[in-house]
PDB file of C-alpha atoms in Angstrom:
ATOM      1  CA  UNK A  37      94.760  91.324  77.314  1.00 69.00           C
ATOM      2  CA  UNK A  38      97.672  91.306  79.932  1.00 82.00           C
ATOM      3  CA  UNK A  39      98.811  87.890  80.564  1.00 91.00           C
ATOM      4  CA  UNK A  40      99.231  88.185  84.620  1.00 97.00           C
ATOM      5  CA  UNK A  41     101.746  85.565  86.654  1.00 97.00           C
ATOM      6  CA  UNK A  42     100.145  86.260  90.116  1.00 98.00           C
ATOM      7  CA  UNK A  43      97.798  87.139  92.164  1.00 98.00           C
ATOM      8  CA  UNK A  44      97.323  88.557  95.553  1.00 98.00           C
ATOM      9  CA  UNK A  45      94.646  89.024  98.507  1.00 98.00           C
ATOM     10  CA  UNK A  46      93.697  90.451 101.641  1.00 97.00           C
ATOM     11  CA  UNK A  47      91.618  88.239 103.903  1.00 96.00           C
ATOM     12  CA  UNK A  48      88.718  90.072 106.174  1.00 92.00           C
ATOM     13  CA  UNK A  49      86.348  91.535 103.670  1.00 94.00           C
ATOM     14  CA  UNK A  50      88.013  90.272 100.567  1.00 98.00           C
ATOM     15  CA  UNK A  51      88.838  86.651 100.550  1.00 98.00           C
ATOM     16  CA  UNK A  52      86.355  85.602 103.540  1.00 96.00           C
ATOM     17  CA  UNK A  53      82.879  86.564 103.365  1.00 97.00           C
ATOM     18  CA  UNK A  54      81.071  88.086 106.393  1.00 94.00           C
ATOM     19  CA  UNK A  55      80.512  84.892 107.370  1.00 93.00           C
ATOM     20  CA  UNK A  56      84.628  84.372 108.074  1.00 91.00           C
ATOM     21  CA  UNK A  57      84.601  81.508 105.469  1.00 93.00           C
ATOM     22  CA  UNK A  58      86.170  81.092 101.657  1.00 96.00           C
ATOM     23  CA  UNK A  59      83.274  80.704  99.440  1.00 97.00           C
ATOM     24  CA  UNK A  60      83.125  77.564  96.860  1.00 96.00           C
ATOM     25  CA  UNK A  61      83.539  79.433  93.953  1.00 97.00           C
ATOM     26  CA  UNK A  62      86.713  81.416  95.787  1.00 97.00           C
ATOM     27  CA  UNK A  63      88.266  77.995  96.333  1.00 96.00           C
ATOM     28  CA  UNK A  64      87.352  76.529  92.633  1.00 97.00           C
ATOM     29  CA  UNK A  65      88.842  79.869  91.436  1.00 97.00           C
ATOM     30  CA  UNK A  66      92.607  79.279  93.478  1.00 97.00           C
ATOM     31  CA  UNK A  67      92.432  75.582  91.824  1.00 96.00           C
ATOM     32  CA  UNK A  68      91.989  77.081  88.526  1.00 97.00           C
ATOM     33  CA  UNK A  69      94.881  79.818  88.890  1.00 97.00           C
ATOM     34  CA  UNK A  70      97.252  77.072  91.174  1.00 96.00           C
ATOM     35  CA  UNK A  71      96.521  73.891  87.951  1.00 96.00           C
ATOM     36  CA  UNK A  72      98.129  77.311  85.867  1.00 96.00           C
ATOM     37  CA  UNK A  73     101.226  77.393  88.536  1.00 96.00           C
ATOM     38  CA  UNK A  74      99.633  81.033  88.839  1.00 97.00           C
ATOM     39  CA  UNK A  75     100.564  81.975  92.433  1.00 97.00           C
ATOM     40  CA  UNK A  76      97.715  82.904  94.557  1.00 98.00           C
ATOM     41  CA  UNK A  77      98.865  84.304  97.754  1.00 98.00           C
ATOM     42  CA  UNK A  78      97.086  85.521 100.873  1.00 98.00           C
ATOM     43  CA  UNK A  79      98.279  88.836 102.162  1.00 97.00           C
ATOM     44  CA  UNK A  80      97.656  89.930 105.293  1.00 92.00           C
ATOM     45  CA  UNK A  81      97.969  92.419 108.427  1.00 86.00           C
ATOM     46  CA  UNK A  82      97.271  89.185 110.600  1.00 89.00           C
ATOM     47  CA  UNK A  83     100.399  86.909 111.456  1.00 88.00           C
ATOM     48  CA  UNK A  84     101.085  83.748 109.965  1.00 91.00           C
ATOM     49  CA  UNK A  85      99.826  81.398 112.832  1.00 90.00           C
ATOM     50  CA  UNK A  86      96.494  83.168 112.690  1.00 90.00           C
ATOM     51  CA  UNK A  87      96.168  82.441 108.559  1.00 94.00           C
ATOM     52  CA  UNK A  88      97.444  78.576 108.919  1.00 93.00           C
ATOM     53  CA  UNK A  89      93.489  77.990 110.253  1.00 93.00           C
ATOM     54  CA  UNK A  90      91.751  79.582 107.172  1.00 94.00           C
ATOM     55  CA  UNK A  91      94.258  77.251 104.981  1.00 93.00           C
ATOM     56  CA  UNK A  92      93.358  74.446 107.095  1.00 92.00           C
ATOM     57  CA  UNK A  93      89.728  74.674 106.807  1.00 92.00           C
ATOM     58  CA  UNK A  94      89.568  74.946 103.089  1.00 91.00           C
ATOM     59  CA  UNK A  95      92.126  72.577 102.457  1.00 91.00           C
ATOM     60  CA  UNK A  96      94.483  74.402 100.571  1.00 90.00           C
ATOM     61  CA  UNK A  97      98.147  75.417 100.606  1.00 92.00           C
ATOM     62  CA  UNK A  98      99.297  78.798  99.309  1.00 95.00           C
ATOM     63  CA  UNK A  99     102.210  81.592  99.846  1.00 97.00           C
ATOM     64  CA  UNK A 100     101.558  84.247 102.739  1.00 96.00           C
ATOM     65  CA  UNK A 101     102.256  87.671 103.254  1.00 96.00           C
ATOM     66  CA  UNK A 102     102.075  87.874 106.756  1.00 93.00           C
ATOM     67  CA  UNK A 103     101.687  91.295 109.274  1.00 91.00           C
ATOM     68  CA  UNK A 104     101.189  93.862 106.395  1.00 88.00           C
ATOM     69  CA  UNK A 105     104.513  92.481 104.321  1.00 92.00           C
ATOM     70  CA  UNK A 106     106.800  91.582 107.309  1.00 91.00           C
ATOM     71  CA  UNK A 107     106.917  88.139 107.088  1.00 94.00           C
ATOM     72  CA  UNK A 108     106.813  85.906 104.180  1.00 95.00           C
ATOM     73  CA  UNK A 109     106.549  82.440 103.514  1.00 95.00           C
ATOM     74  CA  UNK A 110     106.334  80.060 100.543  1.00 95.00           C
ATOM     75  CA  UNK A 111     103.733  77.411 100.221  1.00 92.00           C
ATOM     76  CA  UNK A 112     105.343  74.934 102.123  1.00 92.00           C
ATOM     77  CA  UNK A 113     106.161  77.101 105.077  1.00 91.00           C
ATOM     78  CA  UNK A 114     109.685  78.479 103.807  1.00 93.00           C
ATOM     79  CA  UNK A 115     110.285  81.634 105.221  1.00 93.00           C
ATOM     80  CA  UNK A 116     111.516  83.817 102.781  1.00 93.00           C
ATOM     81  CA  UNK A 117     111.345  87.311 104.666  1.00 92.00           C
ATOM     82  CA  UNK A 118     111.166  88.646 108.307  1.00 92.00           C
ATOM     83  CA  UNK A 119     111.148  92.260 108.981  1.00 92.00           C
ATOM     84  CA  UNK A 120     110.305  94.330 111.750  1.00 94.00           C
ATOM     85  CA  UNK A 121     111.191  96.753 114.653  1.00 95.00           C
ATOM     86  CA  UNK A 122     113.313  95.883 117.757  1.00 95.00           C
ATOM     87  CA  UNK A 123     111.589  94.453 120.771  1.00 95.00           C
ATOM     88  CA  UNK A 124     113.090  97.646 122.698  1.00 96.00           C
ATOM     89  CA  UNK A 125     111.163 100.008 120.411  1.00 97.00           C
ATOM     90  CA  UNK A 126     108.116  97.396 120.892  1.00 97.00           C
ATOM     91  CA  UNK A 127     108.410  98.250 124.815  1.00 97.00           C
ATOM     92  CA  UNK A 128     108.508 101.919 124.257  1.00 97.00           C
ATOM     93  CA  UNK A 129     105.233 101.898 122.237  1.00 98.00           C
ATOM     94  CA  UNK A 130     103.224  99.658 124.537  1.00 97.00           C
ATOM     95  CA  UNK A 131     105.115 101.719 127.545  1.00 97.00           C
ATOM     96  CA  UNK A 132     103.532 105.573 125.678  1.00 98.00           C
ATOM     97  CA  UNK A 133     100.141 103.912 125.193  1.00 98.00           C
ATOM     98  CA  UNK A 134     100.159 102.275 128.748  1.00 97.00           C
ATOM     99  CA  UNK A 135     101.212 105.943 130.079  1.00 97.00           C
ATOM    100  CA  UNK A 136      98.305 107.797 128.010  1.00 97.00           C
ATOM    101  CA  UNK A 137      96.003 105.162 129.359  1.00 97.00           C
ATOM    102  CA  UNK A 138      94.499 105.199 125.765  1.00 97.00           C
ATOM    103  CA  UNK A 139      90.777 103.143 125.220  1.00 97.00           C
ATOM    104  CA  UNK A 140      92.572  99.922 123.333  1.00 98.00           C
ATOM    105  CA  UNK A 141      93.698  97.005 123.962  1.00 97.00           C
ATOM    106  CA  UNK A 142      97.286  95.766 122.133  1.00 98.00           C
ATOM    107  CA  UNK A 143      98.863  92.331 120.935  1.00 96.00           C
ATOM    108  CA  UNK A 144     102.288  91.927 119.667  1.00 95.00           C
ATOM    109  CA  UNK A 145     102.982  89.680 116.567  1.00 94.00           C
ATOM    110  CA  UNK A 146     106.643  88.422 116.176  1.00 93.00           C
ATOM    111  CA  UNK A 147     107.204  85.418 113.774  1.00 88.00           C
ATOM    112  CA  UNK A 148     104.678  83.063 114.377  1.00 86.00           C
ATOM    113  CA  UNK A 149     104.077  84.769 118.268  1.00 90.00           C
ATOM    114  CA  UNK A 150     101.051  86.507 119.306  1.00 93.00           C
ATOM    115  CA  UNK A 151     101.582  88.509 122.599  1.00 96.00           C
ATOM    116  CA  UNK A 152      98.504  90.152 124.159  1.00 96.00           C
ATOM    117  CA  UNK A 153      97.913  92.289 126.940  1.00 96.00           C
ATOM    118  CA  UNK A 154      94.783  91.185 128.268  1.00 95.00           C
ATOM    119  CA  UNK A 155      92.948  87.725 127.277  1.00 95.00           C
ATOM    120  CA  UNK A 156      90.223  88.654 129.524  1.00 96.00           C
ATOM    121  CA  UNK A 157      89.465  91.759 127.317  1.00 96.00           C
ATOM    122  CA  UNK A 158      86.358  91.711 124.876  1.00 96.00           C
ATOM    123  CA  UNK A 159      88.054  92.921 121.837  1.00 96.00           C
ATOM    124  CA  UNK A 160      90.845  90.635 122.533  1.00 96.00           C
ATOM    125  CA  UNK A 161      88.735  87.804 122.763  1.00 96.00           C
ATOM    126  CA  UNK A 162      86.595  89.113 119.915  1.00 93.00           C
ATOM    127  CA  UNK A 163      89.943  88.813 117.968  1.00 92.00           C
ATOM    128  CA  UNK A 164      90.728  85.558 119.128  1.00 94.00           C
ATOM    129  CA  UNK A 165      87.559  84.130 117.586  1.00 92.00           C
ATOM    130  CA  UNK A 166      87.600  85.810 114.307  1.00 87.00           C
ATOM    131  CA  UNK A 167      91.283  84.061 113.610  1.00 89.00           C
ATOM    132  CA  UNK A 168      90.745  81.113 115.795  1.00 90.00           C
ATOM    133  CA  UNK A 169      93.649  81.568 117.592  1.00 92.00           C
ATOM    134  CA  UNK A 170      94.623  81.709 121.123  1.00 94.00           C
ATOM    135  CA  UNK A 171      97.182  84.382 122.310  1.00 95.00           C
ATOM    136  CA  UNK A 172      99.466  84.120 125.176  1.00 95.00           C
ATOM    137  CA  UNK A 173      98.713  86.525 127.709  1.00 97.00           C
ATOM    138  CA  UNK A 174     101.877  88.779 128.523  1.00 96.00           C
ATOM    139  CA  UNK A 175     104.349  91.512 127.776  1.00 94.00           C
ATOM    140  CA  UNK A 176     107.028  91.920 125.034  1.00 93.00           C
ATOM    141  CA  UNK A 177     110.027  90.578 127.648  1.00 93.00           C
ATOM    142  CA  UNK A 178     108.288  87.108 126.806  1.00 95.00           C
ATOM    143  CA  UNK A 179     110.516  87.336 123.809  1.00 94.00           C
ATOM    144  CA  UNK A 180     113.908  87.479 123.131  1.00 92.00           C
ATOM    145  CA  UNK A 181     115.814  90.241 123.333  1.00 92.00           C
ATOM    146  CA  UNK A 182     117.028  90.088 120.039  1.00 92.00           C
ATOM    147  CA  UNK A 183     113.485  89.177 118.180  1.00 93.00           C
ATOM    148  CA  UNK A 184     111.972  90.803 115.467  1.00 94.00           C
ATOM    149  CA  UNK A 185     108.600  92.491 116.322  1.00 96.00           C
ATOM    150  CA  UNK A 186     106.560  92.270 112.944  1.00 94.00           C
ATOM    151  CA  UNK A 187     103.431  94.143 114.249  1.00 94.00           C
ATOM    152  CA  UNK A 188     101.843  96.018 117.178  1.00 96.00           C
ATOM    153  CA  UNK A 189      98.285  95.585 116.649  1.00 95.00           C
ATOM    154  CA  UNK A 190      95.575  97.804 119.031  1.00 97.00           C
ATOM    155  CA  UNK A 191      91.809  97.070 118.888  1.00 97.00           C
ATOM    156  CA  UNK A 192      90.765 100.521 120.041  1.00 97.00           C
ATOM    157  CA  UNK A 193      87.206 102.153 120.638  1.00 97.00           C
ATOM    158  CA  UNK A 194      86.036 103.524 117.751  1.00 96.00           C
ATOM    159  CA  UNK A 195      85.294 106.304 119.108  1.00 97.00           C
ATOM    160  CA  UNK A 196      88.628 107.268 119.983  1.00 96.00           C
ATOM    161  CA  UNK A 197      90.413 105.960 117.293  1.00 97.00           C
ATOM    162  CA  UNK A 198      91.723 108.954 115.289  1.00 96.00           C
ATOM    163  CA  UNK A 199      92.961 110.474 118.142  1.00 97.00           C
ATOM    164  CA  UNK A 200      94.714 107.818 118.911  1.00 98.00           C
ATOM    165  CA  UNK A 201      96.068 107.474 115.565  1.00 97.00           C
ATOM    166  CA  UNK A 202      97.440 111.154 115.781  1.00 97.00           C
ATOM    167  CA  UNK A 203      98.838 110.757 118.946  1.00 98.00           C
ATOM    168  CA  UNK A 204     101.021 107.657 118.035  1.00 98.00           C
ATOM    169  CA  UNK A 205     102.144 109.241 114.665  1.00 97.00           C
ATOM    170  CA  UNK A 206     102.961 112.632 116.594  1.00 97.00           C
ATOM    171  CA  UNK A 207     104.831 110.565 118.876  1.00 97.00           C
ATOM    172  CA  UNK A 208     106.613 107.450 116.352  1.00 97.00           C
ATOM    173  CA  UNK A 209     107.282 109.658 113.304  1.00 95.00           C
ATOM    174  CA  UNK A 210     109.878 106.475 112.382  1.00 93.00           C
ATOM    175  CA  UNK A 211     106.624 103.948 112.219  1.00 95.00           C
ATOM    176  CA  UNK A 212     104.356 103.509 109.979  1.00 90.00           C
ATOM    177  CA  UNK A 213     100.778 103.999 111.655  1.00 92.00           C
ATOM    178  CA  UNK A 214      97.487 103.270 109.650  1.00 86.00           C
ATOM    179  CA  UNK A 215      94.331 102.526 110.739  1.00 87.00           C
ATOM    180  CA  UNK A 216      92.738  99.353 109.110  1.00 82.00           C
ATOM    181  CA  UNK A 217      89.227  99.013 109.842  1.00 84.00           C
ATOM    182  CA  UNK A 218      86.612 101.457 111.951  1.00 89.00           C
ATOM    183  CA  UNK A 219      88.709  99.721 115.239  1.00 93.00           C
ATOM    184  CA  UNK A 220      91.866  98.590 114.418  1.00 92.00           C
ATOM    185  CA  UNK A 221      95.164 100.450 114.411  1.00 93.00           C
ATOM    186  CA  UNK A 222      98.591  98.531 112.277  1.00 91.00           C
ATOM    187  CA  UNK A 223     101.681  99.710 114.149  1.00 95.00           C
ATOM    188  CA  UNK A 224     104.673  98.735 111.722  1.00 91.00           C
ATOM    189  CA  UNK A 225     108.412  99.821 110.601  1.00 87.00           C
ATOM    190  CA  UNK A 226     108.306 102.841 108.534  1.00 86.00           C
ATOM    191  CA  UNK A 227     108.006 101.758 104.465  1.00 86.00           C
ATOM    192  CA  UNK A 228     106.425  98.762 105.629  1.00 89.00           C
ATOM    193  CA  UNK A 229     103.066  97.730 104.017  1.00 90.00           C
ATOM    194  CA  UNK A 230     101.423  95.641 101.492  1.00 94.00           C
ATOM    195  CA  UNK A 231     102.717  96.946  98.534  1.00 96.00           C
ATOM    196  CA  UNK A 232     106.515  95.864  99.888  1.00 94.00           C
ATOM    197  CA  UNK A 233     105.235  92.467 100.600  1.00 95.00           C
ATOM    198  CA  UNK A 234     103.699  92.155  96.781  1.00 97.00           C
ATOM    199  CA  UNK A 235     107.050  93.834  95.319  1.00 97.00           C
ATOM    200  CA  UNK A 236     109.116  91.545  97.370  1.00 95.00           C
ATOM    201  CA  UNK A 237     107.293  88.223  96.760  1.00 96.00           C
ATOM    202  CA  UNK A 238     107.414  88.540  93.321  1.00 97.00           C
ATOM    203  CA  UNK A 239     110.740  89.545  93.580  1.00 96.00           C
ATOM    204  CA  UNK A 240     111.473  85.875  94.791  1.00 93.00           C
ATOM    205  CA  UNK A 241     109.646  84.169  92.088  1.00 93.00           C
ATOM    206  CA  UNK A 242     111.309  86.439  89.064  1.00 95.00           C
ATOM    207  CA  UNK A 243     108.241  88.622  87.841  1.00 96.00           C
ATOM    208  CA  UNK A 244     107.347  92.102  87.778  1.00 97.00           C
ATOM    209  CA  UNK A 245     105.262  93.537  90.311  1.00 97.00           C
ATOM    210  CA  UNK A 246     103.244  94.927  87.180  1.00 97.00           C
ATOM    211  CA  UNK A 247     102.382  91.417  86.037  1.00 97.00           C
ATOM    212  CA  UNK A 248     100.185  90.605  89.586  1.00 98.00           C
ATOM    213  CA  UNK A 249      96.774  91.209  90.478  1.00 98.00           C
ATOM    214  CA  UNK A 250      95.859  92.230  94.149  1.00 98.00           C
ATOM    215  CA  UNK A 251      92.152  92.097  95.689  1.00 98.00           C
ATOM    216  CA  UNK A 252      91.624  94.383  98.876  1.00 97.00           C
ATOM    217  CA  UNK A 253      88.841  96.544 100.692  1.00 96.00           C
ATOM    218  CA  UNK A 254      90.276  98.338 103.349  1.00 90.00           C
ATOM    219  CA  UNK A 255      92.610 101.276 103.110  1.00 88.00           C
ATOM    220  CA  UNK A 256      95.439  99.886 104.600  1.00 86.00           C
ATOM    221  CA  UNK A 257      95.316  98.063 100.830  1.00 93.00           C
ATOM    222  CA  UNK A 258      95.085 100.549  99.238  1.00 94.00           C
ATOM    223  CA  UNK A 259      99.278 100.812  98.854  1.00 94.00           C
ATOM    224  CA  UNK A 260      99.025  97.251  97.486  1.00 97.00           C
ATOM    225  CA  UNK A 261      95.944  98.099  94.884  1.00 97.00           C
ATOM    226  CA  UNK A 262      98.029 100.787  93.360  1.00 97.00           C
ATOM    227  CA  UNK A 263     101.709  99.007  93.023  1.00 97.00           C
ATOM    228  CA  UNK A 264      99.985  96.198  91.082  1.00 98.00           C
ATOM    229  CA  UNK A 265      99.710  95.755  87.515  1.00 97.00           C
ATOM    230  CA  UNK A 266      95.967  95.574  87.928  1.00 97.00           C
ATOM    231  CA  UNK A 267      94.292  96.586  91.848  1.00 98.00           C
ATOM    232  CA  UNK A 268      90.815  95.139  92.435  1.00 98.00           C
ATOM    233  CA  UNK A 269      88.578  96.823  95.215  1.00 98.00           C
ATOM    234  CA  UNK A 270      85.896  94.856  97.050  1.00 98.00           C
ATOM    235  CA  UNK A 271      82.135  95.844  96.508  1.00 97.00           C
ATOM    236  CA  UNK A 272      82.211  96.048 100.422  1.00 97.00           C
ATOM    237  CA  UNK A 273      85.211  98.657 100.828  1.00 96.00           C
ATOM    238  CA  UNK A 274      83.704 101.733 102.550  1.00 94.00           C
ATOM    239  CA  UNK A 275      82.357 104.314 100.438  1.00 95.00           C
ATOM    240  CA  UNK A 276      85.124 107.164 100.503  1.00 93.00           C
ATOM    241  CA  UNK A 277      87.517 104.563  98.694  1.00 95.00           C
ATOM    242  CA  UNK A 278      84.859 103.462  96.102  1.00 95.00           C
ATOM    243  CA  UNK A 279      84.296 106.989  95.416  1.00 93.00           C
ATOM    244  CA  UNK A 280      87.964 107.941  94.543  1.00 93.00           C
ATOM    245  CA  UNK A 281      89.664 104.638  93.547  1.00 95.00           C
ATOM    246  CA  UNK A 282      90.429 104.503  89.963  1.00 93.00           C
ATOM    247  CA  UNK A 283      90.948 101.100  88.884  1.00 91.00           C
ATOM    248  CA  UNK A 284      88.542  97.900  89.574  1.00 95.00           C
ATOM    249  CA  UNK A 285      85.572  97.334  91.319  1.00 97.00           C
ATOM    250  CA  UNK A 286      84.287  94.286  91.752  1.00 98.00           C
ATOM    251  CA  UNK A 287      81.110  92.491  93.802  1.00 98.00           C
ATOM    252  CA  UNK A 288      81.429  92.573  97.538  1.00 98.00           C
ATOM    253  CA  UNK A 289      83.071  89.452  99.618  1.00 98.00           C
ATOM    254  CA  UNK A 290      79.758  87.573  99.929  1.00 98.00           C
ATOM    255  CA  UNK A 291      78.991  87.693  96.289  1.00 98.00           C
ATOM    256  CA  UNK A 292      82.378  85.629  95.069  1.00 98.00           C
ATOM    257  CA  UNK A 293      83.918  89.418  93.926  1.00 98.00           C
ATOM    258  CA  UNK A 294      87.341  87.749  93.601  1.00 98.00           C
ATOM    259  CA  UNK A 295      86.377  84.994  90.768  1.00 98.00           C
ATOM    260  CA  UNK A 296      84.263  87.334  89.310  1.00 98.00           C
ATOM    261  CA  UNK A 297      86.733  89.725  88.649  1.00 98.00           C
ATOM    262  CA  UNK A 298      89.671  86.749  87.708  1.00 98.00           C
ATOM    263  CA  UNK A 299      86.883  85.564  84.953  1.00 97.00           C
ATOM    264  CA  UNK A 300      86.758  89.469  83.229  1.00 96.00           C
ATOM    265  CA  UNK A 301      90.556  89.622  83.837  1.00 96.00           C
ATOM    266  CA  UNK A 302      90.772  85.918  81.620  1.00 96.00           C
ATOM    267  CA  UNK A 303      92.518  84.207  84.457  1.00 97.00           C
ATOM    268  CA  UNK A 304      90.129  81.919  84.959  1.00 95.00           C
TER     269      UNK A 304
END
């Protein structure tokens, strides 16, 4: 059996159950892999600032992949990487969407800043309470002009969604544009995703991206489930990925899927 040296994870759907919390058995099962020095790292499309409460909760430190592999950090807040686009090219997205008058509303994520259009906004709210974070109500000139924008995230109608998605790809051919649940829409630099954040943290620590693990359930992971030595789906990922995704499945995020699968991997 491969001896793997770390191990990664998304958060909605994969490390928290529906319930937005890390099980007992999830926790037990970091302990185990963390008393191993067996990194287990939390990788994310949300910022930094808005995965600090789930660590605080539980009690636990850990690495973070931050905004979909843009910003990095070791487990005592180091930051090792910050990548992004240009707050001018930030402008010129929110300015196409505000001139299409598209069915969303937006929030910009830049280090640990989170920039939103709207507070008053349902979805933005909705948001707010699912990472237990407030934004700051504004525009991207609340930044500097020389920041680094690691993420344009838009909470857009369902219904409209894939239109949306077509029009911003038709019109940003130099992003990268995926859509990460039935609502959301990940506005990033081109080539950035998941499966840069898991090559470059382990990078850092002097392993092979081969020799990690990585637990997701969306298909913004799926990037990430293939560059790993072994990719883990959730029980819960929607049923077109289930259907075509060749390597593990495991139980969903309310039935402890994560220590589950560590236990047949021998990691635990």
């Amino acid at each position: 059996m491969r001896t793997y040296k770390a191990v990664f994870s998304d958060i909605d759907g994969t490390l928290l159950t529906s319930e937005h919390i890390v099980s007992t058995a999830t926790i037990e099962a970091i302990v185990s892999l963390q008393k191993k020095n067996i990194p287990f790292v939390i990788i994310s499309s949300r910022s930094a600032s808005c995965i600090y409460p789930i660590l605080k909760k539980h009690h636990f430190q850990c690495p973070i992949v931050a905004c979909g592999g843009a910003w990095i950090e070791d487990m005592n807040g180091r930051i090792l990487s910050n990548e992004g686009m240009s707050r001018q090219t930030a402008a010129t997205v929110i300015e196409f969407m505000t001139e299409k008058d598209f069915d969303l509303a937006w929030g910009i994520y830049s280090g640990k800043n989170w920039i939103t259009n709207d507070r008053t906004d349902a979805r933005i709210l909705h948001e707010e309470s699912v990472v237990e974070v407030e934004s700051v109500e504004g525009t991207v000139t609340l930044l500097p002009d020389d920041a680094v924008v690691n993420k344009i995230l838009c909470m857009c109608n369902p219904a409209c969604i894939l239109q949306i998605e077509e029009d911003l790809k038709e019109a940003f051919p130099t992003l990268s544009i995926v859509k990460s649940s039935s609502y959301l829409l990940e506005i990033m630099p081109a080539g950035m995703n998941k499966a840069k954040g898991i090559r470059k943290f382990c990078e850092t620590i002097g392993i092979a991206t081969e020799d990690s693990v990585a637990f997701g359930d969306n298909y913004n992971d799926l990037e990430m489930l293939h560059a790993a030595g072994c990719g883990v789906l959730m029980g819960n990922a929607p049923a077109a990925i289930r259907e075509t995704f060749p390597g593990k499945v495991t139980l969903d995020n309310n039935h402890d899927g994560i220590p589950v699968a560590l236990k047949d991997l021998g990691m635990i």
